[in-house]
JSON list of C-alpha atoms in Angstrom, two decimals:
[
{"chain": "A", "resi": 1203, "resn": "ASP", "atom": "CA", "xyz": [0.00, 0.00, 0.00]},
{"chain": "A", "resi": 1204, "resn": "THR", "atom": "CA", "xyz": [1.36, 3.37, -1.00]},
{"chain": "A", "resi": 1205, "resn": "ALA", "atom": "CA", "xyz": [1.62, 5.69, 2.00]},
{"chain": "A", "resi": 1206, "resn": "VAL", "atom": "CA", "xyz": [1.54, 8.99, 0.07]},
{"chain": "A", "resi": 1207, "resn": "SER", "atom": "CA", "xyz": [0.20, 8.85, -3.45]},
{"chain": "A", "resi": 1208, "resn": "GLN", "atom": "CA", "xyz": [-0.06, 11.50, -6.14]},
{"chain": "A", "resi": 1209, "resn": "THR", "atom": "CA", "xyz": [-1.90, 11.66, -9.43]},
{"chain": "A", "resi": 1210, "resn": "PRO", "atom": "CA", "xyz": [-1.04, 12.12, -12.15]},
{"chain": "A", "resi": 1211, "resn": "LYS", "atom": "CA", "xyz": [2.57, 11.02, -12.27]},
{"chain": "A", "resi": 1212, "resn": "TYR", "atom": "CA", "xyz": [3.21, 12.97, -15.46]},
{"chain": "A", "resi": 1213, "resn": "LEU", "atom": "CA", "xyz": [1.43, 16.05, -16.72]},
{"chain": "A", "resi": 1214, "resn": "VAL", "atom": "CA", "xyz": [2.20, 17.71, -20.04]},
{"chain": "A", "resi": 1215, "resn": "THR", "atom": "CA", "xyz": [0.11, 20.75, -20.90]},
{"chain": "A", "resi": 1216, "resn": "GLN", "atom": "CA", "xyz": [0.06, 24.01, -22.80]},
{"chain": "A", "resi": 1217, "resn": "MET", "atom": "CA", "xyz": [0.73, 27.45, -21.38]},
{"chain": "A", "resi": 1218, "resn": "GLY", "atom": "CA", "xyz": [-2.38, 29.13, -20.09]},
{"chain": "A", "resi": 1219, "resn": "ASN", "atom": "CA", "xyz": [-4.18, 25.93, -19.15]},
{"chain": "A", "resi": 1220, "resn": "ASP", "atom": "CA", "xyz": [-5.51, 25.13, -15.68]},
{"chain": "A", "resi": 1221, "resn": "LYS", "atom": "CA", "xyz": [-4.53, 21.81, -14.08]},
{"chain": "A", "resi": 1222, "resn": "SER", "atom": "CA", "xyz": [-4.85, 19.99, -10.77]},
{"chain": "A", "resi": 1223, "resn": "ILE", "atom": "CA", "xyz": [-2.64, 17.52, -8.95]},
{"chain": "A", "resi": 1224, "resn": "LYS", "atom": "CA", "xyz": [-4.11, 15.26, -6.30]},
{"chain": "A", "resi": 1225, "resn": "CYS", "atom": "CA", "xyz": [-2.48, 13.86, -3.20]},
{"chain": "A", "resi": 1226, "resn": "GLU", "atom": "CA", "xyz": [-3.70, 11.30, -0.70]},
{"chain": "A", "resi": 1227, "resn": "GLN", "atom": "CA", "xyz": [-2.04, 9.84, 2.39]},
{"chain": "A", "resi": 1228, "resn": "ASN", "atom": "CA", "xyz": [-3.18, 6.74, 4.25]},
{"chain": "A", "resi": 1229, "resn": "LEU", "atom": "CA", "xyz": [-0.87, 7.19, 7.23]},
{"chain": "A", "resi": 1230, "resn": "GLY", "atom": "CA", "xyz": [-3.40, 8.94, 9.42]},
{"chain": "A", "resi": 1231, "resn": "HIS", "atom": "CA", "xyz": [-1.18, 12.03, 9.53]},
{"chain": "A", "resi": 1232, "resn": "ASP", "atom": "CA", "xyz": [-2.50, 15.44, 10.47]},
{"chain": "A", "resi": 1233, "resn": "THR", "atom": "CA", "xyz": [-0.28, 17.58, 8.25]},
{"chain": "A", "resi": 1234, "resn": "MET", "atom": "CA", "xyz": [0.29, 17.61, 4.51]},
{"chain": "A", "resi": 1235, "resn": "TYR", "atom": "CA", "xyz": [2.66, 19.66, 2.34]},
{"chain": "A", "resi": 1236, "resn": "TRP", "atom": "CA", "xyz": [3.33, 20.65, -1.23]},
{"chain": "A", "resi": 1237, "resn": "TYR", "atom": "CA", "xyz": [6.91, 21.11, -2.43]},
{"chain": "A", "resi": 1238, "resn": "LYS", "atom": "CA", "xyz": [8.31, 22.19, -5.78]},
{"chain": "A", "resi": 1239, "resn": "GLN", "atom": "CA", "xyz": [11.60, 20.74, -7.02]},
{"chain": "A", "resi": 1240, "resn": "ASP", "atom": "CA", "xyz": [13.07, 22.70, -9.88]},
{"chain": "A", "resi": 1241, "resn": "SER", "atom": "CA", "xyz": [15.58, 21.65, -12.52]},
{"chain": "A", "resi": 1242, "resn": "LYS", "atom": "CA", "xyz": [18.45, 22.41, -10.15]},
{"chain": "A", "resi": 1243, "resn": "LYS", "atom": "CA", "xyz": [16.94, 19.92, -7.71]},
{"chain": "A", "resi": 1244, "resn": "PHE", "atom": "CA", "xyz": [16.19, 22.43, -4.97]},
{"chain": "A", "resi": 1245, "resn": "LEU", "atom": "CA", "xyz": [13.17, 21.30, -3.00]},
{"chain": "A", "resi": 1246, "resn": "LYS", "atom": "CA", "xyz": [11.10, 24.26, -1.77]},
{"chain": "A", "resi": 1247, "resn": "ILE", "atom": "CA", "xyz": [8.07, 24.28, 0.48]},
{"chain": "A", "resi": 1248, "resn": "MET", "atom": "CA", "xyz": [4.98, 25.87, -1.04]},
{"chain": "A", "resi": 1249, "resn": "PHE", "atom": "CA", "xyz": [2.13, 25.12, 1.35]},
{"chain": "A", "resi": 1250, "resn": "SER", "atom": "CA", "xyz": [1.22, 23.02, 4.33]},
{"chain": "A", "resi": 1251, "resn": "TYR", "atom": "CA", "xyz": [-2.11, 22.16, 5.89]},
{"chain": "A", "resi": 1252, "resn": "ASN", "atom": "CA", "xyz": [-2.78, 20.83, 9.37]},
{"chain": "A", "resi": 1253, "resn": "ASN", "atom": "CA", "xyz": [-6.19, 19.22, 9.76]},
{"chain": "A", "resi": 1254, "resn": "LYS", "atom": "CA", "xyz": [-7.49, 21.11, 6.73]},
{"chain": "A", "resi": 1255, "resn": "GLU", "atom": "CA", "xyz": [-6.14, 24.44, 8.01]},
{"chain": "A", "resi": 1256, "resn": "LEU", "atom": "CA", "xyz": [-3.49, 26.33, 6.03]},
{"chain": "A", "resi": 1257, "resn": "ILE", "atom": "CA", "xyz": [-0.41, 26.83, 8.21]},
{"chain": "A", "resi": 1258, "resn": "ILE", "atom": "CA", "xyz": [2.43, 27.48, 5.79]},
{"chain": "A", "resi": 1259, "resn": "ASN", "atom": "CA", "xyz": [1.97, 29.66, 2.73]},
{"chain": "A", "resi": 1260, "resn": "GLU", "atom": "CA", "xyz": [5.25, 30.58, 1.16]},
{"chain": "A", "resi": 1261, "resn": "THR", "atom": "CA", "xyz": [5.73, 33.24, -1.48]},
{"chain": "A", "resi": 1262, "resn": "VAL", "atom": "CA", "xyz": [3.90, 31.42, -4.22]},
{"chain": "A", "resi": 1263, "resn": "PRO", "atom": "CA", "xyz": [1.95, 33.08, -7.07]},
{"chain": "A", "resi": 1264, "resn": "ASN", "atom": "CA", "xyz": [-1.76, 33.16, -6.33]},
{"chain": "A", "resi": 1265, "resn": "ARG", "atom": "CA", "xyz": [-2.28, 31.08, -9.47]},
{"chain": "A", "resi": 1266, "resn": "PHE", "atom": "CA", "xyz": [-1.48, 28.19, -7.14]},
{"chain": "A", "resi": 1267, "resn": "SER", "atom": "CA", "xyz": [-4.33, 27.25, -4.84]},
{"chain": "A", "resi": 1268, "resn": "PRO", "atom": "CA", "xyz": [-4.20, 24.31, -2.46]},
{"chain": "A", "resi": 1269, "resn": "LYS", "atom": "CA", "xyz": [-7.37, 22.65, -1.28]},
{"chain": "A", "resi": 1270, "resn": "SER", "atom": "CA", "xyz": [-7.75, 20.17, 1.54]},
{"chain": "A", "resi": 1271, "resn": "PRO", "atom": "CA", "xyz": [-11.18, 18.48, 1.60]},
{"chain": "A", "resi": 1272, "resn": "ASP", "atom": "CA", "xyz": [-10.11, 16.36, 4.57]},
{"chain": "A", "resi": 1273, "resn": "LYS", "atom": "CA", "xyz": [-6.88, 15.68, 6.42]},
{"chain": "A", "resi": 1274, "resn": "ALA", "atom": "CA", "xyz": [-6.03, 12.72, 4.16]},
{"chain": "A", "resi": 1275, "resn": "HIS", "atom": "CA", "xyz": [-6.15, 14.77, 0.96]},
{"chain": "A", "resi": 1276, "resn": "LEU", "atom": "CA", "xyz": [-4.37, 17.86, -0.28]},
{"chain": "A", "resi": 1277, "resn": "ASN", "atom": "CA", "xyz": [-4.86, 18.92, -3.87]},
{"chain": "A", "resi": 1278, "resn": "LEU", "atom": "CA", "xyz": [-3.01, 21.59, -5.80]},
{"chain": "A", "resi": 1279, "resn": "HIS", "atom": "CA", "xyz": [-4.76, 23.59, -8.49]},
{"chain": "A", "resi": 1280, "resn": "ILE", "atom": "CA", "xyz": [-2.73, 25.74, -10.85]},
{"chain": "A", "resi": 1281, "resn": "ASN", "atom": "CA", "xyz": [-4.34, 28.39, -13.02]},
{"chain": "A", "resi": 1282, "resn": "SER", "atom": "CA", "xyz": [-2.92, 29.95, -16.18]},
{"chain": "A", "resi": 1283, "resn": "LEU", "atom": "CA", "xyz": [0.12, 27.70, -16.32]},
{"chain": "A", "resi": 1284, "resn": "GLU", "atom": "CA", "xyz": [3.44, 29.30, -17.27]},
{"chain": "A", "resi": 1285, "resn": "LEU", "atom": "CA", "xyz": [6.65, 27.83, -18.64]},
{"chain": "A", "resi": 1286, "resn": "GLY", "atom": "CA", "xyz": [8.35, 28.46, -15.29]},
{"chain": "A", "resi": 1287, "resn": "ASP", "atom": "CA", "xyz": [5.87, 26.19, -13.55]},
{"chain": "A", "resi": 1288, "resn": "SER", "atom": "CA", "xyz": [7.57, 23.19, -15.15]},
{"chain": "A", "resi": 1289, "resn": "ALA", "atom": "CA", "xyz": [9.02, 21.19, -12.26]},
{"chain": "A", "resi": 1290, "resn": "VAL", "atom": "CA", "xyz": [8.42, 18.15, -10.13]},
{"chain": "A", "resi": 1291, "resn": "TYR", "atom": "CA", "xyz": [5.80, 18.69, -7.44]},
{"chain": "A", "resi": 1292, "resn": "PHE", "atom": "CA", "xyz": [5.98, 16.56, -4.33]},
{"chain": "A", "resi": 1293, "resn": "CYS", "atom": "CA", "xyz": [3.32, 16.02, -1.74]},
{"chain": "A", "resi": 1294, "resn": "ALA", "atom": "CA", "xyz": [4.38, 15.03, 1.77]},
{"chain": "A", "resi": 1295, "resn": "SER", "atom": "CA", "xyz": [2.82, 14.36, 5.14]},
{"chain": "A", "resi": 1296, "resn": "SER", "atom": "CA", "xyz": [3.89, 14.31, 8.77]},
{"chain": "A", "resi": 1297, "resn": "ARG", "atom": "CA", "xyz": [2.25, 12.97, 11.88]},
{"chain": "A", "resi": 1298, "resn": "ARG", "atom": "CA", "xyz": [1.33, 16.14, 13.71]},
{"chain": "A", "resi": 1299, "resn": "GLY", "atom": "CA", "xyz": [2.92, 19.24, 12.21]},
{"chain": "A", "resi": 1300, "resn": "GLY", "atom": "CA", "xyz": [2.45, 21.39, 15.26]},
{"chain": "A", "resi": 1301, "resn": "GLY", "atom": "CA", "xyz": [5.93, 20.70, 16.54]},
{"chain": "A", "resi": 1302, "resn": "ALA", "atom": "CA", "xyz": [9.29, 20.70, 14.87]},
{"chain": "A", "resi": 1303, "resn": "GLY", "atom": "CA", "xyz": [11.61, 17.85, 14.06]},
{"chain": "A", "resi": 1304, "resn": "GLU", "atom": "CA", "xyz": [9.02, 15.57, 12.51]},
{"chain": "A", "resi": 1305, "resn": "THR", "atom": "CA", "xyz": [9.84, 13.15, 9.76]},
{"chain": "A", "resi": 1306, "resn": "GLN", "atom": "CA", "xyz": [8.12, 13.93, 6.51]},
{"chain": "A", "resi": 1307, "resn": "TYR", "atom": "CA", "xyz": [6.91, 11.21, 4.16]},
{"chain": "A", "resi": 1308, "resn": "PHE", "atom": "CA", "xyz": [7.01, 12.09, 0.49]},
{"chain": "A", "resi": 1309, "resn": "GLY", "atom": "CA", "xyz": [4.94, 10.98, -2.45]},
{"chain": "A", "resi": 1310, "resn": "PRO", "atom": "CA", "xyz": [6.49, 9.86, -5.75]},
{"chain": "A", "resi": 1311, "resn": "GLY", "atom": "CA", "xyz": [6.14, 13.28, -7.36]},
{"chain": "A", "resi": 1312, "resn": "THR", "atom": "CA", "xyz": [4.24, 14.73, -10.31]},
{"chain": "A", "resi": 1313, "resn": "ARG", "atom": "CA", "xyz": [6.35, 15.79, -13.26]},
{"chain": "A", "resi": 1314, "resn": "LEU", "atom": "CA", "xyz": [4.76, 18.85, -14.83]},
{"chain": "A", "resi": 1315, "resn": "LEU", "atom": "CA", "xyz": [5.92, 20.07, -18.20]},
{"chain": "A", "resi": 1316, "resn": "VAL", "atom": "CA", "xyz": [4.39, 23.26, -19.58]},
{"chain": "A", "resi": 1317, "resn": "LEU", "atom": "CA", "xyz": [4.87, 23.76, -23.32]},
{"chain": "B", "resi": 955, "resn": "SER", "atom": "CA", "xyz": [19.18, 35.47, 3.82]},
{"chain": "B", "resi": 956, "resn": "GLN", "atom": "CA", "xyz": [19.19, 31.83, 4.91]},
{"chain": "B", "resi": 957, "resn": "LYS", "atom": "CA", "xyz": [21.47, 29.61, 2.94]},
{"chain": "B", "resi": 958, "resn": "ILE", "atom": "CA", "xyz": [22.03, 25.86, 3.03]},
{"chain": "B", "resi": 959, "resn": "GLU", "atom": "CA", "xyz": [24.90, 24.57, 0.96]},
{"chain": "B", "resi": 960, "resn": "GLN", "atom": "CA", "xyz": [25.71, 21.05, -0.08]},
{"chain": "B", "resi": 961, "resn": "ASN", "atom": "CA", "xyz": [28.43, 20.11, -2.51]},
{"chain": "B", "resi": 962, "resn": "SER", "atom": "CA", "xyz": [26.73, 20.20, -5.89]},
{"chain": "B", "resi": 963, "resn": "GLU", "atom": "CA", "xyz": [29.44, 18.09, -7.49]},
{"chain": "B", "resi": 964, "resn": "ALA", "atom": "CA", "xyz": [28.82, 14.38, -7.51]},
{"chain": "B", "resi": 965, "resn": "LEU", "atom": "CA", "xyz": [30.84, 12.27, -5.11]},
{"chain": "B", "resi": 966, "resn": "ASN", "atom": "CA", "xyz": [32.36, 9.23, -6.79]},
{"chain": "B", "resi": 967, "resn": "ILE", "atom": "CA", "xyz": [33.55, 6.62, -4.37]},
{"chain": "B", "resi": 968, "resn": "GLN", "atom": "CA", "xyz": [34.82, 3.07, -4.46]},
{"chain": "B", "resi": 969, "resn": "GLU", "atom": "CA", "xyz": [32.72, 0.33, -2.90]},
{"chain": "B", "resi": 970, "resn": "GLY", "atom": "CA", "xyz": [33.74, -0.35, 0.68]},
{"chain": "B", "resi": 971, "resn": "LYS", "atom": "CA", "xyz": [35.06, 3.15, 1.32]},
{"chain": "B", "resi": 972, "resn": "THR", "atom": "CA", "xyz": [33.44, 5.80, 3.49]},
{"chain": "B", "resi": 973, "resn": "ALA", "atom": "CA", "xyz": [31.52, 8.58, 1.78]},
{"chain": "B", "resi": 974, "resn": "THR", "atom": "CA", "xyz": [31.44, 11.89, 3.63]},
{"chain": "B", "resi": 975, "resn": "LEU", "atom": "CA", "xyz": [28.98, 14.62, 2.67]},
{"chain": "B", "resi": 976, "resn": "THR", "atom": "CA", "xyz": [28.79, 18.13, 4.07]},
{"chain": "B", "resi": 977, "resn": "CYS", "atom": "CA", "xyz": [25.90, 20.44, 4.78]},
{"chain": "B", "resi": 978, "resn": "ASN", "atom": "CA", "xyz": [26.78, 24.04, 5.68]},
{"chain": "B", "resi": 979, "resn": "TYR", "atom": "CA", "xyz": [24.30, 26.71, 6.63]},
{"chain": "B", "resi": 980, "resn": "THR", "atom": "CA", "xyz": [24.33, 30.45, 7.25]},
{"chain": "B", "resi": 981, "resn": "ASN", "atom": "CA", "xyz": [21.87, 32.92, 8.77]},
{"chain": "B", "resi": 982, "resn": "TYR", "atom": "CA", "xyz": [19.97, 30.05, 10.36]},
{"chain": "B", "resi": 983, "resn": "SER", "atom": "CA", "xyz": [19.63, 28.61, 13.83]},
{"chain": "B", "resi": 984, "resn": "PRO", "atom": "CA", "xyz": [18.17, 25.16, 13.33]},
{"chain": "B", "resi": 985, "resn": "ALA", "atom": "CA", "xyz": [16.92, 23.11, 16.22]},
{"chain": "B", "resi": 986, "resn": "TYR", "atom": "CA", "xyz": [16.89, 19.96, 14.10]},
{"chain": "B", "resi": 987, "resn": "LEU", "atom": "CA", "xyz": [18.72, 18.73, 11.06]},
{"chain": "B", "resi": 988, "resn": "GLN", "atom": "CA", "xyz": [17.46, 15.88, 8.92]},
{"chain": "B", "resi": 989, "resn": "TRP", "atom": "CA", "xyz": [19.01, 13.87, 6.12]},
{"chain": "B", "resi": 990, "resn": "TYR", "atom": "CA", "xyz": [16.98, 12.37, 3.29]},
{"chain": "B", "resi": 991, "resn": "ARG", "atom": "CA", "xyz": [17.84, 10.11, 0.40]},
{"chain": "B", "resi": 992, "resn": "GLN", "atom": "CA", "xyz": [16.37, 10.67, -3.05]},
{"chain": "B", "resi": 993, "resn": "ASP", "atom": "CA", "xyz": [16.59, 8.17, -5.88]},
{"chain": "B", "resi": 994, "resn": "PRO", "atom": "CA", "xyz": [16.02, 9.27, -9.50]},
{"chain": "B", "resi": 995, "resn": "GLY", "atom": "CA", "xyz": [12.35, 9.71, -10.26]},
{"chain": "B", "resi": 996, "resn": "ARG", "atom": "CA", "xyz": [11.28, 9.21, -6.65]},
{"chain": "B", "resi": 997, "resn": "GLY", "atom": "CA", "xyz": [10.45, 11.28, -3.60]},
{"chain": "B", "resi": 998, "resn": "PRO", "atom": "CA", "xyz": [12.90, 11.86, -0.74]},
{"chain": "B", "resi": 999, "resn": "VAL", "atom": "CA", "xyz": [13.04, 9.23, 1.99]},
{"chain": "B", "resi": 1000, "resn": "PHE", "atom": "CA", "xyz": [13.93, 10.12, 5.58]},
{"chain": "B", "resi": 1001, "resn": "LEU", "atom": "CA", "xyz": [17.18, 8.69, 6.94]},
{"chain": "B", "resi": 1002, "resn": "LEU", "atom": "CA", "xyz": [18.26, 10.41, 10.16]},
{"chain": "B", "resi": 1003, "resn": "LEU", "atom": "CA", "xyz": [17.40, 13.33, 12.42]},
{"chain": "B", "resi": 1004, "resn": "ILE", "atom": "CA", "xyz": [19.79, 15.04, 14.81]},
{"chain": "B", "resi": 1005, "resn": "ARG", "atom": "CA", "xyz": [18.94, 17.69, 17.39]},
{"chain": "B", "resi": 1006, "resn": "GLU", "atom": "CA", "xyz": [20.97, 20.81, 18.08]},
{"chain": "B", "resi": 1007, "resn": "ASN", "atom": "CA", "xyz": [22.10, 19.46, 21.45]},
{"chain": "B", "resi": 1008, "resn": "GLU", "atom": "CA", "xyz": [23.33, 16.19, 19.93]},
{"chain": "B", "resi": 1009, "resn": "LYS", "atom": "CA", "xyz": [26.81, 15.85, 18.49]},
{"chain": "B", "resi": 1010, "resn": "GLU", "atom": "CA", "xyz": [26.41, 12.58, 16.68]},
{"chain": "B", "resi": 1011, "resn": "LYS", "atom": "CA", "xyz": [23.76, 10.10, 15.60]},
{"chain": "B", "resi": 1012, "resn": "ARG", "atom": "CA", "xyz": [24.18, 6.66, 14.06]},
{"chain": "B", "resi": 1013, "resn": "LYS", "atom": "CA", "xyz": [21.94, 4.26, 12.21]},
{"chain": "B", "resi": 1014, "resn": "GLU", "atom": "CA", "xyz": [23.46, 1.09, 10.84]},
{"chain": "B", "resi": 1015, "resn": "ARG", "atom": "CA", "xyz": [26.17, 2.24, 8.38]},
{"chain": "B", "resi": 1016, "resn": "LEU", "atom": "CA", "xyz": [25.12, 5.89, 8.55]},
{"chain": "B", "resi": 1017, "resn": "LYS", "atom": "CA", "xyz": [26.53, 8.52, 10.89]},
{"chain": "B", "resi": 1018, "resn": "VAL", "atom": "CA", "xyz": [25.57, 12.18, 11.19]},
{"chain": "B", "resi": 1019, "resn": "THR", "atom": "CA", "xyz": [27.36, 14.89, 13.13]},
{"chain": "B", "resi": 1020, "resn": "PHE", "atom": "CA", "xyz": [26.03, 18.35, 13.93]},
{"chain": "B", "resi": 1021, "resn": "ASP", "atom": "CA", "xyz": [28.30, 21.23, 14.88]},
{"chain": "B", "resi": 1022, "resn": "THR", "atom": "CA", "xyz": [26.27, 24.36, 15.64]},
{"chain": "B", "resi": 1023, "resn": "THR", "atom": "CA", "xyz": [29.46, 26.40, 16.15]},
{"chain": "B", "resi": 1024, "resn": "LEU", "atom": "CA", "xyz": [30.77, 25.58, 12.68]},
{"chain": "B", "resi": 1025, "resn": "LYS", "atom": "CA", "xyz": [27.18, 25.59, 11.35]},
{"chain": "B", "resi": 1026, "resn": "GLN", "atom": "CA", "xyz": [27.84, 22.31, 9.67]},
{"chain": "B", "resi": 1027, "resn": "SER", "atom": "CA", "xyz": [26.61, 18.74, 9.52]},
{"chain": "B", "resi": 1028, "resn": "LEU", "atom": "CA", "xyz": [28.59, 15.82, 8.17]},
{"chain": "B", "resi": 1029, "resn": "PHE", "atom": "CA", "xyz": [26.91, 12.69, 6.82]},
{"chain": "B", "resi": 1030, "resn": "HIS", "atom": "CA", "xyz": [28.97, 9.52, 6.58]},
{"chain": "B", "resi": 1031, "resn": "ILE", "atom": "CA", "xyz": [28.17, 6.29, 4.78]},
{"chain": "B", "resi": 1032, "resn": "THR", "atom": "CA", "xyz": [30.62, 3.63, 5.94]},
{"chain": "B", "resi": 1033, "resn": "ALA", "atom": "CA", "xyz": [31.41, 0.48, 3.94]},
{"chain": "B", "resi": 1034, "resn": "SER", "atom": "CA", "xyz": [29.59, 2.03, 1.00]},
{"chain": "B", "resi": 1035, "resn": "GLN", "atom": "CA", "xyz": [27.75, -0.19, -1.47]},
{"chain": "B", "resi": 1036, "resn": "PRO", "atom": "CA", "xyz": [26.54, 0.44, -5.04]},
{"chain": "B", "resi": 1037, "resn": "ALA", "atom": "CA", "xyz": [23.00, 0.43, -3.62]},
{"chain": "B", "resi": 1038, "resn": "ASP", "atom": "CA", "xyz": [23.92, 3.57, -1.66]},
{"chain": "B", "resi": 1039, "resn": "SER", "atom": "CA", "xyz": [24.15, 5.51, -4.95]},
{"chain": "B", "resi": 1040, "resn": "ALA", "atom": "CA", "xyz": [21.57, 8.29, -4.72]},
{"chain": "B", "resi": 1041, "resn": "THR", "atom": "CA", "xyz": [21.22, 12.00, -3.98]},
{"chain": "B", "resi": 1042, "resn": "TYR", "atom": "CA", "xyz": [21.39, 12.93, -0.31]},
{"chain": "B", "resi": 1043, "resn": "LEU", "atom": "CA", "xyz": [19.57, 16.02, 0.95]},
{"chain": "B", "resi": 1044, "resn": "CYS", "atom": "CA", "xyz": [20.01, 17.81, 4.23]},
{"chain": "B", "resi": 1045, "resn": "ALA", "atom": "CA", "xyz": [17.08, 19.73, 5.66]},
{"chain": "B", "resi": 1046, "resn": "LEU", "atom": "CA", "xyz": [16.92, 22.19, 8.53]},
{"chain": "B", "resi": 1047, "resn": "ASN", "atom": "CA", "xyz": [14.08, 22.81, 10.92]},
{"chain": "B", "resi": 1048, "resn": "LYS", "atom": "CA", "xyz": [13.62, 25.56, 13.49]},
{"chain": "B", "resi": 1049, "resn": "ALA", "atom": "CA", "xyz": [12.34, 24.92, 16.99]},
{"chain": "B", "resi": 1050, "resn": "ALA", "atom": "CA", "xyz": [8.76, 25.87, 16.17]},
{"chain": "B", "resi": 1051, "resn": "GLY", "atom": "CA", "xyz": [6.68, 24.75, 13.25]},
{"chain": "B", "resi": 1052, "resn": "ASN", "atom": "CA", "xyz": [7.51, 21.98, 10.84]},
{"chain": "B", "resi": 1053, "resn": "LYS", "atom": "CA", "xyz": [8.84, 23.98, 7.92]},
{"chain": "B", "resi": 1054, "resn": "LEU", "atom": "CA", "xyz": [11.80, 22.14, 6.44]},
{"chain": "B", "resi": 1055, "resn": "THR", "atom": "CA", "xyz": [14.37, 24.05, 4.41]},
{"chain": "B", "resi": 1056, "resn": "PHE", "atom": "CA", "xyz": [16.33, 21.80, 2.09]},
{"chain": "B", "resi": 1057, "resn": "GLY", "atom": "CA", "xyz": [19.82, 22.01, 0.65]},
{"chain": "B", "resi": 1058, "resn": "GLY", "atom": "CA", "xyz": [20.39, 21.29, -3.03]},
{"chain": "B", "resi": 1059, "resn": "GLY", "atom": "CA", "xyz": [21.61, 17.73, -2.40]},
{"chain": "B", "resi": 1060, "resn": "THR", "atom": "CA", "xyz": [24.79, 15.85, -3.20]},
{"chain": "B", "resi": 1061, "resn": "ARG", "atom": "CA", "xyz": [24.78, 12.96, -5.63]},
{"chain": "B", "resi": 1062, "resn": "VAL", "atom": "CA", "xyz": [26.76, 9.93, -4.54]},
{"chain": "B", "resi": 1063, "resn": "LEU", "atom": "CA", "xyz": [27.92, 7.27, -6.97]},
{"chain": "B", "resi": 1064, "resn": "VAL", "atom": "CA", "xyz": [29.43, 4.13, -5.46]},
{"chain": "B", "resi": 1065, "resn": "LYS", "atom": "CA", "xyz": [31.43, 2.11, -7.95]},
{"chain": "B", "resi": 1066, "resn": "PRO", "atom": "CA", "xyz": [31.90, -1.63, -7.54]}
]
C-alpha cells in the first residue's frame, strides 16, 4: 500500500491551461505539504495544511491554490500555467505538524511540463 | 538570507570506502537537522534526524554529526555499497513549526 500517493505522475500541458494535482495519504497524519523541485533539484516548500487548516503559505503566485477536503487529501490547483511552472511537485505528510523535528513522508512526485 | 549549501558536485567513491557529505548553513539557527535520500524519479526518503544538542547520531552504516558552532553537519556512509548511490539532501528545521528548508543535495555514486 502506498503511504503517500499522487496523481497524475506525469502532466504535459500548454501554457495558459488550468490543471490539478491530487495527493492522498493513508498514514493517518494530520499535516500535509506541497513542495516544488526545480531543474536544479532544490526542494522548496509551497504550502502546508494541518487538519485542513493552512499553516504554511510561502511566497507562491496566487495562481497556485491548495485545497484540503479532509486531512487525508491535499490537492493543488494551478491556473494559467506558465513555462516556469515546469518542475516536479511533491506532496508530503507528517504525523502532527504542530511541533518541529518531525519526519516527513514524500509521495512519488508529479512531473509537470508546460509547453 | 538563509542559505544551506551542499556540494553540488557528484561524489564518486569506491565500494567499501566511506563517503562523507557536508551540509553548511548560514543565517539560520536550526533546532533539528534531517538527512533524506532521493533516488532518480522518486520522492525523498527520511534517513536520520539530529537535534541541536546532539553531536552525533548513528543508524546502521550511517553517521551524522552536527556542529552548531561551525554551522555544519557531516553525513557519513561507511562500507559504502553500489545500492547507496543516490542523492542525499540535508534539511533544517527551526524549533517551532515543521517547515523544512532543504539544501540542493549531493549525488553519490558508489562504484563496484
